[in-house]
Structure formats: structure tokens, C-alpha cells
mmCIF file of C-alpha atoms and ligand atoms in Angstrom:
data_model
loop_
_atom_site.group_PDB
_atom_site.id
_atom_site.type_symbol
_atom_site.label_atom_id
_atom_site.label_comp_id
_atom_site.label_asym_id
_atom_site.label_seq_id
_atom_site.Cartn_x
_atom_site.Cartn_y
_atom_site.Cartn_z
ATOM 1 C CA MET A 12 -46.477 21.070 35.950
ATOM 2 C CA THR A 13 -45.352 17.457 35.486
ATOM 3 C CA GLN A 14 -42.354 17.203 33.203
ATOM 4 C CA THR A 15 -41.196 14.017 31.570
ATOM 5 C CA ARG A 16 -37.699 12.924 32.419
ATOM 6 C CA LEU A 17 -35.166 14.031 29.856
ATOM 7 C CA SER A 18 -32.729 11.394 28.648
ATOM 8 C CA SER A 19 -29.926 11.440 26.101
ATOM 9 C CA LEU A 20 -31.506 8.267 24.712
ATOM 10 C CA THR A 21 -34.708 10.061 23.708
ATOM 11 C CA LEU A 22 -33.719 13.710 23.214
ATOM 12 C CA ASP A 23 -32.867 14.960 19.720
ATOM 13 C CA TRP A 24 -29.146 15.091 18.940
ATOM 14 C CA SER A 25 -28.791 18.038 19.511
ATOM 15 C CA PRO A 26 -31.959 19.298 21.224
ATOM 16 C CA ASP A 27 -33.529 22.700 20.767
ATOM 17 C CA TRP A 28 -32.831 24.016 24.280
ATOM 18 C CA THR A 29 -34.691 27.229 23.591
ATOM 19 C CA ALA A 30 -37.868 25.219 22.869
ATOM 20 C CA ILE A 31 -37.337 22.971 25.927
ATOM 21 C CA PHE A 32 -36.948 25.918 28.320
ATOM 22 C CA GLY A 33 -39.266 28.270 26.448
ATOM 23 C CA ALA A 34 -36.539 30.944 26.337
ATOM 24 C CA GLU A 35 -33.085 31.517 24.908
ATOM 25 C CA ARG A 36 -30.372 31.839 27.541
ATOM 26 C CA PRO A 37 -26.720 30.829 27.987
ATOM 27 C CA ILE A 38 -26.227 27.309 29.310
ATOM 28 C CA ILE A 39 -24.472 26.140 32.475
ATOM 29 C CA LEU A 40 -23.731 22.401 32.651
ATOM 30 C CA GLU A 41 -23.134 20.395 35.821
ATOM 31 C CA ILE A 42 -21.745 16.883 35.294
ATOM 32 C CA GLY A 43 -22.613 14.304 37.993
ATOM 33 C CA PHE A 44 -24.810 16.571 40.158
ATOM 34 C CA GLY A 45 -25.581 13.923 42.810
ATOM 35 C CA ARG A 46 -28.197 15.255 45.266
ATOM 36 C CA GLY A 47 -28.580 18.470 43.253
ATOM 37 C CA VAL A 48 -27.824 21.050 45.956
ATOM 38 C CA PHE A 49 -25.098 22.718 43.901
ATOM 39 C CA LEU A 50 -27.256 22.632 40.765
ATOM 40 C CA ALA A 51 -30.171 24.271 42.600
ATOM 41 C CA HIS A 52 -27.828 26.960 43.892
ATOM 42 C CA LEU A 53 -26.516 27.583 40.363
ATOM 43 C CA ALA A 54 -30.096 27.947 39.114
ATOM 44 C CA LYS A 55 -31.023 30.389 41.893
ATOM 45 C CA THR A 56 -27.929 32.523 41.460
ATOM 46 C CA HIS A 57 -28.085 32.523 37.630
ATOM 47 C CA PRO A 58 -31.730 33.264 36.756
ATOM 48 C CA ASP A 59 -30.591 34.535 33.346
ATOM 49 C CA HIS A 60 -29.025 31.130 32.454
ATOM 50 C CA HIS A 61 -30.336 27.639 31.761
ATOM 51 C CA VAL A 62 -28.797 25.202 34.242
ATOM 52 C CA ILE A 63 -28.600 21.644 32.957
ATOM 53 C CA GLY A 64 -27.377 18.694 34.999
ATOM 54 C CA VAL A 65 -26.425 15.244 33.733
ATOM 55 C CA ASP A 66 -26.103 12.139 35.881
ATOM 56 C CA ILE A 67 -26.461 8.383 35.468
ATOM 57 C CA SER A 68 -28.087 7.665 38.828
ATOM 58 C CA ASN A 69 -31.891 7.522 38.692
ATOM 59 C CA ARG A 70 -31.983 8.124 42.455
ATOM 60 C CA CYS A 71 -30.033 11.363 41.990
ATOM 61 C CA LEU A 72 -32.380 12.348 39.160
ATOM 62 C CA ASP A 73 -35.453 11.660 41.363
ATOM 63 C CA THR A 74 -34.093 13.693 44.279
ATOM 64 C CA THR A 75 -32.982 16.606 42.117
ATOM 65 C CA GLU A 76 -36.181 16.709 40.052
ATOM 66 C CA ARG A 77 -38.137 16.981 43.320
ATOM 67 C CA LEU A 78 -35.817 19.759 44.540
ATOM 68 C CA ILE A 79 -36.213 21.684 41.264
ATOM 69 C CA ALA A 80 -40.022 21.365 41.467
ATOM 70 C CA ARG A 81 -40.152 22.289 45.167
ATOM 71 C CA GLU A 82 -38.028 25.385 44.642
ATOM 72 C CA LYS A 83 -39.793 26.250 41.343
ATOM 73 C CA LEU A 84 -36.507 26.528 39.458
ATOM 74 C CA ASP A 85 -37.878 26.999 35.944
ATOM 75 C CA ASN A 86 -34.398 27.532 34.527
ATOM 76 C CA ALA A 87 -33.062 24.115 35.703
ATOM 77 C CA ARG A 88 -33.438 20.661 34.086
ATOM 78 C CA VAL A 89 -31.697 17.363 34.696
ATOM 79 C CA ILE A 90 -30.984 14.700 32.104
ATOM 80 C CA TYR A 91 -30.328 10.999 32.421
ATOM 81 C CA SER A 92 -27.031 10.824 30.523
ATOM 82 C CA THR A 93 -23.385 10.059 30.851
ATOM 83 C CA ALA A 94 -21.139 13.085 30.538
ATOM 84 C CA GLU A 95 -19.636 11.624 27.361
ATOM 85 C CA THR A 96 -22.999 11.198 25.608
ATOM 86 C CA ALA A 97 -24.185 14.637 26.681
ATOM 87 C CA LEU A 98 -21.047 16.425 25.537
ATOM 88 C CA ALA A 99 -20.880 14.674 22.157
ATOM 89 C CA HIS A 100 -24.571 14.527 21.263
ATOM 90 C CA LEU A 101 -26.515 17.177 23.202
ATOM 91 C CA PHE A 102 -24.531 20.410 23.055
ATOM 92 C CA GLU A 103 -23.335 22.451 20.092
ATOM 93 C CA PRO A 104 -19.746 23.727 19.878
ATOM 94 C CA GLU A 105 -19.252 26.940 21.898
ATOM 95 C CA SER A 106 -22.666 26.611 23.544
ATOM 96 C CA LEU A 107 -21.713 26.355 27.247
ATOM 97 C CA SER A 108 -20.880 29.323 29.441
ATOM 98 C CA GLN A 109 -19.928 27.308 32.563
ATOM 99 C CA VAL A 110 -19.080 23.644 33.192
ATOM 100 C CA HIS A 111 -19.010 22.271 36.765
ATOM 101 C CA VAL A 112 -17.621 18.908 37.839
ATOM 102 C CA ASN A 113 -17.876 18.235 41.571
ATOM 103 C CA PHE A 114 -16.139 15.189 43.017
ATOM 104 C CA PRO A 115 -16.136 12.876 39.996
ATOM 105 C CA ASP A 116 -15.775 9.157 40.650
ATOM 106 C CA PRO A 117 -12.021 8.429 40.421
ATOM 107 C CA TRP A 118 -12.042 5.057 38.545
ATOM 108 C CA PHE A 119 -8.428 4.363 39.445
ATOM 109 C CA LYS A 120 -8.194 0.710 38.402
ATOM 110 C CA THR A 121 -6.514 0.388 34.995
ATOM 111 C CA ARG A 122 -9.398 -1.577 33.511
ATOM 112 C CA GLN A 123 -11.795 1.232 34.552
ATOM 113 C CA ALA A 124 -9.574 4.123 33.373
ATOM 114 C CA HIS A 125 -11.713 4.573 30.247
ATOM 115 C CA ARG A 126 -14.573 5.704 32.526
ATOM 116 C CA ARG A 127 -12.563 8.475 34.181
ATOM 117 C CA LEU A 128 -14.001 11.894 33.423
ATOM 118 C CA MET A 129 -10.747 13.827 33.548
ATOM 119 C CA ARG A 130 -9.148 12.260 30.496
ATOM 120 C CA ARG A 131 -8.001 13.661 27.156
ATOM 121 C CA GLU A 132 -11.032 12.708 25.044
ATOM 122 C CA VAL A 133 -13.558 14.178 27.481
ATOM 123 C CA MET A 134 -11.454 17.315 27.979
ATOM 124 C CA ASP A 135 -11.426 17.824 24.189
ATOM 125 C CA TRP A 136 -15.232 17.670 24.126
ATOM 126 C CA ILE A 137 -15.489 20.050 27.103
ATOM 127 C CA VAL A 138 -13.124 22.568 25.490
ATOM 128 C CA ASN A 139 -14.992 22.398 22.195
ATOM 129 C CA ARG A 140 -18.397 22.931 23.869
ATOM 130 C CA MET A 141 -17.233 25.941 25.963
ATOM 131 C CA ARG A 142 -17.622 29.379 24.431
ATOM 132 C CA PRO A 143 -14.688 31.822 24.716
ATOM 133 C CA GLY A 144 -14.763 33.299 28.233
ATOM 134 C CA ALA A 145 -16.647 30.266 29.637
ATOM 135 C CA THR A 146 -15.333 28.801 32.900
ATOM 136 C CA LEU A 147 -14.605 25.223 33.955
ATOM 137 C CA HIS A 148 -14.859 24.416 37.682
ATOM 138 C CA LEU A 149 -13.555 21.144 39.090
ATOM 139 C CA ALA A 150 -13.414 19.913 42.685
ATOM 140 C CA THR A 151 -11.972 16.673 44.020
ATOM 141 C CA ASP A 152 -10.919 15.399 47.434
ATOM 142 C CA ILE A 153 -8.472 12.819 46.052
ATOM 143 C CA GLN A 154 -4.863 13.976 45.788
ATOM 144 C CA GLU A 155 -3.975 11.577 42.961
ATOM 145 C CA TYR A 156 -7.030 12.700 40.983
ATOM 146 C CA ALA A 157 -6.090 16.356 41.604
ATOM 147 C CA GLU A 158 -2.536 15.748 40.349
ATOM 148 C CA MET A 159 -3.769 13.902 37.269
ATOM 149 C CA SER A 160 -6.298 16.681 36.542
ATOM 150 C CA ALA A 161 -3.661 19.393 37.008
ATOM 151 C CA GLU A 162 -1.461 17.621 34.465
ATOM 152 C CA LEU A 163 -4.327 17.238 31.985
ATOM 153 C CA LEU A 164 -5.326 20.897 32.388
ATOM 154 C CA ALA A 165 -1.707 22.036 31.987
ATOM 155 C CA GLU A 166 -1.681 20.147 28.669
ATOM 156 C CA THR A 167 -4.822 22.016 27.558
ATOM 157 C CA PRO A 168 -3.692 25.407 26.181
ATOM 158 C CA HIS A 169 -7.319 26.377 25.441
ATOM 159 C CA LEU A 170 -7.932 26.923 29.155
ATOM 160 C CA ASP A 171 -6.291 29.694 31.223
ATOM 161 C CA ASN A 172 -5.822 29.214 34.944
ATOM 162 C CA LEU A 173 -7.759 31.793 36.978
ATOM 163 C CA LEU A 174 -6.036 30.763 40.232
ATOM 164 C CA PRO A 175 -2.579 31.659 41.540
ATOM 165 C CA ASP A 176 -1.624 27.949 41.582
ATOM 166 C CA ALA A 177 -2.781 24.816 39.772
ATOM 167 C CA TRP A 178 -5.440 24.452 42.512
ATOM 168 C CA VAL A 179 -6.592 26.063 45.756
ATOM 169 C CA ARG A 180 -7.657 24.230 48.935
ATOM 170 C CA GLU A 181 -10.367 26.708 49.953
ATOM 171 C CA MET A 182 -13.138 28.313 47.961
ATOM 172 C CA PRO A 183 -14.872 30.931 50.170
ATOM 173 C CA GLY A 184 -18.581 31.416 49.533
ATOM 174 C CA ARG A 185 -18.958 28.087 47.783
ATOM 175 C CA VAL A 186 -22.070 25.987 48.369
ATOM 176 C CA THR A 187 -20.935 22.649 49.778
ATOM 177 C CA THR A 188 -22.069 19.498 47.978
ATOM 178 C CA LYS A 189 -23.040 16.349 49.882
ATOM 179 C CA TYR A 190 -19.874 14.561 48.881
ATOM 180 C CA GLU A 191 -17.751 17.603 49.718
ATOM 181 C CA ALA A 192 -19.270 17.867 53.222
ATOM 182 C CA THR A 193 -18.410 14.210 53.871
ATOM 183 C CA ALA A 194 -14.862 14.686 52.593
ATOM 184 C CA ILE A 195 -14.281 17.742 54.797
ATOM 185 C CA ARG A 196 -15.816 16.003 57.842
ATOM 186 C CA GLU A 197 -13.490 13.052 57.282
ATOM 187 C CA GLY A 198 -10.423 15.304 56.983
ATOM 188 C CA ARG A 199 -9.926 15.243 53.198
ATOM 189 C CA THR A 200 -9.554 18.906 52.239
ATOM 190 C CA PRO A 201 -10.705 19.308 48.628
ATOM 191 C CA TYR A 202 -8.701 20.626 45.689
ATOM 192 C CA TYR A 203 -10.498 23.262 43.595
ATOM 193 C CA PHE A 204 -9.683 24.215 39.989
ATOM 194 C CA VAL A 205 -11.013 27.141 37.909
ATOM 195 C CA ARG A 206 -10.068 27.629 34.265
ATOM 196 C CA ARG A 207 -11.307 30.016 31.562
ATOM 197 C CA ARG A 208 -11.705 29.174 27.879
ATOM 198 C CA ASN A 209 -9.552 31.439 25.729
ATOM 199 C CA THR A 210 -9.863 31.962 21.979
ATOM 200 C CA LEU A 211 -7.387 29.305 20.766
ATOM 201 C CA PRO A 212 -9.167 27.216 18.117
ATOM 202 C CA ALA A 213 -10.343 23.869 19.526
ATOM 203 C CA LEU A 214 -10.462 20.494 17.799
ATOM 204 C CA ASP A 215 -13.266 20.365 15.250
ATOM 205 C CA LEU A 216 -15.894 18.266 17.063
ATOM 206 C CA PRO A 217 -19.359 18.902 15.631
ATOM 207 C CA VAL A 218 -22.411 17.420 17.373
ATOM 208 C CA LYS A 219 -22.508 13.695 16.672
ATOM 209 C CA LYS A 220 -25.852 13.277 14.911
ATOM 210 C CA GLU A 221 -27.860 10.084 14.598
ATOM 211 C CA LEU A 222 -27.305 8.132 11.353
ATOM 212 C CA PRO A 223 -30.106 6.920 9.068
ATOM 213 C CA MET A 224 -31.568 3.479 9.896
ATOM 214 C CA SER A 225 -29.438 0.600 8.658
ATOM 215 C CA HIS A 226 -30.451 -2.770 7.233
ATOM 216 C CA VAL A 227 -29.148 -5.638 5.118
ATOM 217 C CA VAL A 228 -31.396 -7.697 2.824
ATOM 218 C CA PHE A 229 -30.002 -11.148 2.066
ATOM 219 C CA TYR A 230 -30.905 -14.495 0.594
ATOM 220 C CA SER A 231 -30.328 -17.735 2.486
ATOM 221 C CA PRO A 232 -31.834 -21.215 2.027
ATOM 222 C CA LEU A 233 -31.708 -21.654 5.818
ATOM 223 C CA THR A 234 -34.787 -21.313 8.004
ATOM 224 C CA LEU A 235 -34.919 -19.051 11.067
ATOM 225 C CA GLU A 236 -34.855 -22.255 13.171
ATOM 226 C CA ALA A 237 -31.578 -23.311 11.513
ATOM 227 C CA MET A 238 -30.047 -19.871 12.098
ATOM 228 C CA ASN A 239 -31.128 -20.033 15.742
ATOM 229 C CA ALA A 240 -29.596 -23.503 16.110
ATOM 230 C CA ALA A 241 -26.320 -22.203 14.655
ATOM 231 C CA PHE A 242 -26.247 -19.155 16.929
ATOM 232 C CA ALA A 243 -24.092 -20.451 19.788
ATOM 233 C CA ASP A 244 -21.380 -21.886 17.516
ATOM 234 C CA HIS A 245 -21.295 -19.401 14.618
ATOM 235 C CA LEU A 246 -23.082 -16.123 15.314
ATOM 236 C CA GLN A 247 -22.587 -15.390 18.990
ATOM 237 C CA GLY A 248 -19.487 -13.534 20.159
ATOM 238 C CA GLN A 249 -17.578 -10.295 20.254
ATOM 239 C CA HIS A 250 -16.275 -8.104 17.453
ATOM 240 C CA HIS A 251 -14.005 -5.071 17.570
ATOM 241 C CA ALA A 252 -13.657 -2.516 14.788
ATOM 242 C CA GLY A 253 -11.736 0.659 15.590
ATOM 243 C CA GLU A 254 -13.376 2.205 18.640
ATOM 244 C CA VAL A 255 -16.546 0.102 18.334
ATOM 245 C CA HIS A 256 -16.868 -3.002 20.490
ATOM 246 C CA LEU A 257 -19.885 -5.197 20.062
ATOM 247 C CA HIS A 258 -21.190 -8.418 21.481
ATOM 248 C CA LEU A 259 -23.867 -10.581 19.858
ATOM 249 C CA MET A 260 -25.047 -12.083 23.115
ATOM 250 C CA GLU A 261 -28.130 -14.261 22.885
ATOM 251 C CA ALA A 262 -30.768 -15.288 20.354
ATOM 252 C CA PHE A 263 -34.517 -15.585 20.942
ATOM 253 C CA LEU A 264 -36.648 -17.282 18.313
ATOM 254 C CA GLY A 265 -40.076 -15.758 17.852
ATOM 255 C CA LYS A 266 -42.838 -16.661 15.421
ATOM 256 C CA ASN A 267 -41.795 -14.134 12.798
ATOM 257 C CA ALA A 268 -38.261 -13.156 13.720
ATOM 258 C CA LEU A 269 -34.980 -14.160 15.292
ATOM 259 C CA LEU A 270 -34.130 -11.516 17.897
ATOM 260 C CA ILE A 271 -30.493 -11.070 18.875
ATOM 261 C CA GLU A 272 -29.611 -9.271 22.081
ATOM 262 C CA THR A 273 -26.608 -7.083 21.290
ATOM 263 C CA ALA A 274 -24.351 -4.847 23.385
ATOM 264 C CA ILE A 275 -22.568 -2.018 21.569
ATOM 265 C CA SER A 276 -19.919 0.134 23.170
ATOM 266 C CA GLU A 277 -18.628 3.291 21.454
ATOM 267 C CA PRO A 278 -16.581 6.202 22.829
ATOM 268 C CA THR A 279 -19.621 8.418 23.383
ATOM 269 C CA ILE A 280 -22.419 5.912 24.050
ATOM 270 C CA ASP A 281 -23.039 2.356 25.279
ATOM 271 C CA GLN A 282 -26.223 0.629 24.139
ATOM 272 C CA ARG A 283 -27.946 -2.700 24.655
ATOM 273 C CA LEU A 284 -30.432 -3.343 21.879
ATOM 274 C CA ALA A 285 -32.072 -6.034 19.750
ATOM 275 C CA LEU A 286 -31.182 -6.882 16.174
ATOM 276 C CA LEU A 287 -33.791 -8.759 14.165
ATOM 277 C CA ILE A 288 -33.597 -11.255 11.324
ATOM 278 C CA ILE A 289 -36.997 -11.131 9.635
ATOM 279 C CA PRO A 290 -38.201 -13.250 6.673
ATOM 280 C CA ARG A 291 -39.408 -11.174 3.741
ATOM 281 C CA TRP A 292 -42.741 -12.964 3.248
ATOM 282 C CA HIS A 293 -43.899 -10.482 0.648
ATOM 283 C CA SER A 294 -40.699 -10.841 -1.406
ATOM 284 C CA ALA A 295 -40.906 -12.498 -4.863
ATOM 285 C CA GLU A 296 -37.789 -14.512 -4.049
ATOM 286 C CA PRO A 297 -38.250 -17.150 -1.296
ATOM 287 C CA GLY A 298 -35.447 -17.250 1.268
ATOM 288 C CA GLY A 299 -35.190 -13.466 1.521
ATOM 289 C CA TYR A 300 -34.455 -11.989 4.950
ATOM 290 C CA THR A 301 -33.758 -8.553 6.427
ATOM 291 C CA VAL A 302 -31.329 -7.820 9.256
ATOM 292 C CA GLN A 303 -32.483 -4.671 11.014
ATOM 293 C CA VAL A 304 -32.585 -2.917 14.376
ATOM 294 C CA SER A 305 -35.632 -3.491 16.567
ATOM 295 C CA ALA A 306 -37.427 -0.331 17.670
ATOM 296 C CA LEU A 307 -37.624 -1.820 21.196
ATOM 297 C CA GLY A 308 -35.976 0.342 23.861
ATOM 298 C CA HIS A 309 -35.401 3.399 21.655
ATOM 299 C CA PRO A 310 -32.030 2.552 20.063
ATOM 300 C CA ARG A 311 -29.937 5.424 18.697
ATOM 301 C CA ILE A 312 -28.581 4.706 15.228
ATOM 302 C CA THR A 313 -24.825 5.168 15.473
ATOM 303 C CA GLU A 314 -21.773 3.891 13.600
ATOM 304 C CA GLY A 315 -21.653 1.033 16.113
ATOM 305 C CA VAL A 316 -25.224 0.030 15.264
ATOM 306 C CA HIS A 317 -24.394 0.006 11.535
ATOM 307 C CA GLU A 318 -21.358 -2.143 12.327
ATOM 308 C CA ALA A 319 -23.502 -4.561 14.375
ATOM 309 C CA VAL A 320 -26.013 -4.992 11.533
ATOM 310 C CA ARG A 321 -23.159 -5.608 9.080
ATOM 311 C CA VAL A 322 -21.402 -8.138 11.357
ATOM 312 C CA LEU A 323 -24.579 -10.094 12.041
ATOM 313 C CA ALA A 324 -25.433 -10.194 8.321
ATOM 314 C CA ASP A 325 -21.882 -11.352 7.439
ATOM 315 C CA ARG A 326 -22.019 -14.113 10.035
ATOM 316 C CA VAL A 327 -25.443 -15.371 8.920
ATOM 317 C CA ILE A 328 -24.374 -15.372 5.280
ATOM 318 C CA ALA A 329 -21.241 -17.365 6.146
ATOM 319 C CA LEU A 330 -23.529 -20.144 7.443
ATOM 320 C CA HIS A 331 -24.433 -21.322 3.925
ATOM 321 C CA PRO A 332 -22.498 -21.239 0.606
ATOM 322 C CA GLU A 333 -25.562 -20.151 -1.391
ATOM 323 C CA ALA A 334 -26.418 -17.274 0.926
ATOM 324 C CA ARG A 335 -25.719 -13.775 -0.428
ATOM 325 C CA ILE A 336 -26.450 -10.114 0.193
ATOM 326 C CA LEU A 337 -29.175 -8.702 -2.090
ATOM 327 C CA HIS A 338 -28.872 -5.060 -1.018
ATOM 328 C CA HIS A 339 -28.111 -3.025 2.063
ATOM 329 C CA LYS A 340 -28.207 0.401 3.663
ATOM 330 C CA LEU A 341 -25.020 0.726 5.673
ATOM 331 C CA LYS A 342 -22.450 3.455 6.328
ATOM 332 C CA ASN A 343 -19.519 2.929 3.866
HETATM 333 C C1 SAM B 211 -18.904 11.006 43.886
HETATM 334 S S1 SAM B 211 -20.461 11.467 43.282
HETATM 335 C C2 SAM B 211 -20.479 13.239 43.526
HETATM 336 C C3 SAM B 211 -21.878 13.792 43.508
HETATM 337 C C4 SAM B 211 -21.990 15.325 43.709
HETATM 338 N N1 SAM B 211 -21.370 16.055 42.608
HETATM 339 C C5 SAM B 211 -21.400 15.752 45.029
HETATM 340 O O1 SAM B 211 -20.355 16.421 45.002
HETATM 341 O O2 SAM B 211 -22.001 15.416 46.067
HETATM 342 C C6 SAM B 211 -20.286 11.297 41.519
HETATM 343 C C7 SAM B 211 -21.576 11.532 40.735
HETATM 344 O O3 SAM B 211 -21.281 11.421 39.350
HETATM 345 C C8 SAM B 211 -22.240 10.578 38.723
HETATM 346 N N2 SAM B 211 -21.553 9.960 37.582
HETATM 347 C C9 SAM B 211 -20.662 8.955 37.575
HETATM 348 N N3 SAM B 211 -20.220 8.707 36.337
HETATM 349 C C10 SAM B 211 -20.854 9.597 35.519
HETATM 350 C C11 SAM B 211 -20.846 9.826 34.108
HETATM 351 N N4 SAM B 211 -20.087 9.114 33.280
HETATM 352 N N5 SAM B 211 -21.624 10.825 33.619
HETATM 353 C C12 SAM B 211 -22.416 11.563 34.446
HETATM 354 N N6 SAM B 211 -22.468 11.369 35.789
HETATM 355 C C13 SAM B 211 -21.711 10.401 36.314
HETATM 356 C C14 SAM B 211 -22.664 9.606 39.813
HETATM 357 O O4 SAM B 211 -23.940 9.041 39.568
HETATM 358 C C15 SAM B 211 -22.664 10.525 41.041
HETATM 359 O O5 SAM B 211 -23.896 11.205 41.202
#
């Protein structure tokens, strides 16, 4: 059976896993499964569980999808998603019975630290998504990463250590991942962590749902051509509001719309999408326009997208003293 690739950009937030798998079973999550050997082993050894992997490498998804099909692992699926997006948008609180993280990328440079998986925000999501009794398994071959993870885990009272020490250097019976085999061959003995979720209440982190579509309707005497001409000096640029960072990057003038390429970065999702300024030809009042999100590329409507629509509308209105907002649908 050919299955379409699952992606956090197209799946419901949160998806009906029972409908996707055709059965209701506890869920095991592997973050960053790479070549999929460990994921396939999990699926084989846990036929009574759904095994879901998330990764951001299409090559890894290709390889692992082929492995799942070849080995007829009906209880395994992989999803194109960052760990952050999956944890926040795809899984309900207390829905995971195991979480595995094998050899995460270290992202040691300060400017890349926000990408590191073992950090407070991600740990809070993991803890919230684990059900009591669920286990978290982490492996790394980098001493600094192991020390940082041990510290983070020690500061997480919701997880009990199942090992005699913070980590162990051997895990008998474990299936070796590709990255692990390389590390061992090159003399870097891995550090293994196992923790169990206890019953301490976690932070309240419900599934982050998609917001309703946003738009702003405004009046301006300017033409689309004039707005396009003003783009580089007055509309283009970055904007930061709380944890939302956005960049109005480039404008493209079409026959019936000005399309603005926009990058939006939020804690749980990064998106590149198009905003549109469209004349309201059918409107009684000439000079009416709508700012809205283009359906191109399947954008997810988040707080950041609402902020982007608002910022673009504000900037366009500031271009002319007679311009004004007529009505809008925006969060807050
Ligand atoms: C060093 S490799 C380890 C792969 C595999 N677990 C192994 O042990 O061989 C890290 C993996 O994590 C994936 N990855 C990196 N950042 C990620 C993120 N934010 N969310 C999900 N996967 C990620 C990479 O694409 C890669 O497959």
C-alpha cells in the first residue's frame, strides 16, 4: 500500500492517531531517527504500540519509509517534523509511553543554542506529553552534551532516574544506531540515560491548535504599484514581538495582488509563506484592500501569522495619511 508522507505542516493539530493507524495503541516517539534502524527495532519489539518517528531530513524519511514498507511494519510511521513542532502540535498531554532521542545534533555555538534539543522548553513539552510510568531514553557520544543533559534532567523532578548513576556507558542488548556505531568505532563511548515519568503535575501545555484565518481590510488611496514601489524603503524588514520573529522579505507584483514573501519564526514552528494585498474590486468603496495569507504552500495559522498580517497592514497604512483600517480578524 502506498502511503502519503506525513508532515506536521499538513497533519491536523493534533491528529487522530487511532484513525491514521486503524487501531488504538499506546504511542512510542523517536526524535531524529536517522536511518531508522532503531525505529524499526522498536516497531518489531513493540507490536502492541504505535511507533512514530520525527525527523527533518527527507533522505532519512525516504530510507526509513522504505525500511518500514520492506519489513511490513504496520505499527510504524514517520513524520516530516521538527521535534518542537511535533511535541507542541501533534501529541496530546500524557499520550506518549516512551520517548527516544539517539545522538541529537549538539548545536554548541551560542547562536545555535536555541536549536538544541536538550533544553528547558523542549524538556517541558516532553514531560507534559509523557504519561505517568512512561520512559525517556537519551544517548549521546559527546561528553559536554551528556553533562548538560544530566544537569537538565536533574532539574526535572517529574522524571526519576532508573540508572544507578546519572548515565551509564554500556547498554547491553541495545540495537546500535548508525551514528552510535560510528562513535564507538572512533573511540567515543556513548553516554546513555533512562528516566521514568512520575506523577508530579507537569506544566499545563495543551496541544497548540491552529488559529482561525486572519485578515485586515483597509482603505488606501494608493495603488498596488505604489505600495510595491514603497516596499524596499517602508514595508520590508524585520519585526520582533515577544517570541515571534518575522521578516517581510520581498514583494512580487502580480496582476491582481501584491505578494509578500514572509519568514515567521516562533518557538514551536518556523514558516516561510506569502502574504497578499488584494484590491477589493467588488467593494462599494474604491481603494479597499485586504491583507491576507496566501493558501500557497499550506501555511499553518499561528499567532506569528496573525502578527505578520497585522504588521504588514500597519506598515501599508502608514504609507498614506488617509489610509485606515476598515475591519479586521486578528487575535487580540
Ligand atoms: C546525529 S543524527 C542521529 C541519527 C540517529 N538517531 C542515529 O543515532 O544514527 C541527528 C538526527 O536528528 C535529526 N534532527 C536534527 N534536528 C532535529 C529536530 N529539530 N527535530 C527532529 N529531528 C532533528 C537529523 O536530521 C538527524 O537525522
